[in-house]
Coordinates of C-alpha atoms in Angstrom, one line a residue:
N1 CA 15.9 37.6 39.6
D2 CA 17.2 35.0 37.3
L3 CA 16.2 32.0 39.4
G4 CA 12.5 33.1 39.2
I5 CA 12.7 33.5 35.5
N6 CA 14.4 30.1 35.1
T7 CA 11.8 28.4 37.3
M8 CA 9.0 30.0 35.3
C9 CA 10.5 28.9 32.0
I10 CA 10.9 25.3 33.3
A11 CA 7.4 25.2 34.6
A12 CA 6.0 26.5 31.3
W13 CA 7.9 23.9 29.4
L14 CA 6.8 21.2 31.7
F15 CA 3.2 22.1 31.5
A16 CA 3.3 22.4 27.7
S17 CA 5.1 19.1 27.3
L18 CA 2.5 17.3 29.5
R19 CA -0.5 18.7 27.7
G20 CA -1.5 15.4 26.0
V21 CA -0.5 13.1 28.9
H22 CA -3.4 11.7 31.0
F23 CA -2.7 11.1 34.7
D24 CA -4.5 8.8 37.0
S25 CA -6.9 11.0 39.0
R26 CA -5.8 9.2 42.2
V27 CA -2.2 10.5 41.7
I28 CA -3.4 14.0 41.2
A29 CA -5.7 13.9 44.2
S30 CA -2.9 12.4 46.4
L31 CA -0.5 15.2 45.3
S32 CA -3.1 17.9 45.8
D33 CA -3.8 16.7 49.4
K34 CA -0.1 17.0 50.2
T35 CA 0.8 20.3 48.6
L36 CA 1.0 22.2 52.0
G37 CA 3.3 19.5 53.4
I38 CA 5.4 19.5 50.2
Y39 CA 5.8 23.3 50.4
L40 CA 6.8 23.2 54.0
M41 CA 9.2 20.3 53.5
H42 CA 10.9 22.0 50.5
I43 CA 11.7 25.0 52.7
L44 CA 13.3 22.7 55.3
I45 CA 15.3 20.9 52.5
L46 CA 16.5 24.2 51.1
R47 CA 17.7 25.3 54.5
H48 CA 19.9 22.2 54.7
L49 CA 21.4 22.5 51.3
P50 CA 24.6 24.5 50.5
Y51 CA 23.9 28.1 49.4
E52 CA 25.6 27.6 46.0
L53 CA 23.3 24.6 45.2
T54 CA 20.1 26.6 46.0
V55 CA 21.1 29.7 44.1
N56 CA 22.3 27.9 41.0
A57 CA 19.4 25.3 41.1
S58 CA 19.1 23.4 37.9
A59 CA 15.9 21.6 36.7
V60 CA 17.3 18.4 38.1
T61 CA 17.9 19.9 41.5
T62 CA 14.4 21.4 41.5
I63 CA 12.8 18.1 40.6
L64 CA 14.9 16.2 43.1
I65 CA 13.9 18.6 45.9
F66 CA 10.2 18.2 44.9
V67 CA 10.4 14.4 44.9
V68 CA 12.2 14.3 48.3
A69 CA 9.7 16.7 49.8
A70 CA 6.8 14.7 48.4
I71 CA 8.2 11.4 49.8
L72 CA 8.9 13.0 53.2
T73 CA 5.4 14.4 53.3
W74 CA 3.9 11.1 52.3
I75 CA 5.8 9.3 55.1
L76 CA 4.8 12.0 57.7
A77 CA 1.2 11.8 56.6
K78 CA 1.2 8.3 57.9
I79 CA 1.4 9.7 61.5
P80 CA -2.2 10.6 62.5
V81 CA -1.3 13.8 64.4
V82 CA 0.8 15.2 61.5
N83 CA -1.8 14.1 59.0
K84 CA -4.4 16.1 60.9
I85 CA -2.2 19.2 61.0
L86 CA -1.4 19.0 57.2
G87 CA -5.1 18.4 56.4
A88 CA -4.4 15.5 54.2
R89 CA -6.9 12.8 53.7

């Protein structure tokens, strides 16, 4: 489907453009600890968005959903029980 192809093209462009950029390893480690939570949150976010917005997702929409999911996961990881379920450090 077109959405999958668009997403793959955006991801390839993003990785290619970030090739020379060096990130703080703490940021990468923090994101990698929260990937399961981000994945689960993005599904919940998508379910609450209008169908037209999810089908015709632009790069801005995709990045916004990721950022909101990451923030929600970071907040929920502060709760000890949720943190243990998500397996974050």
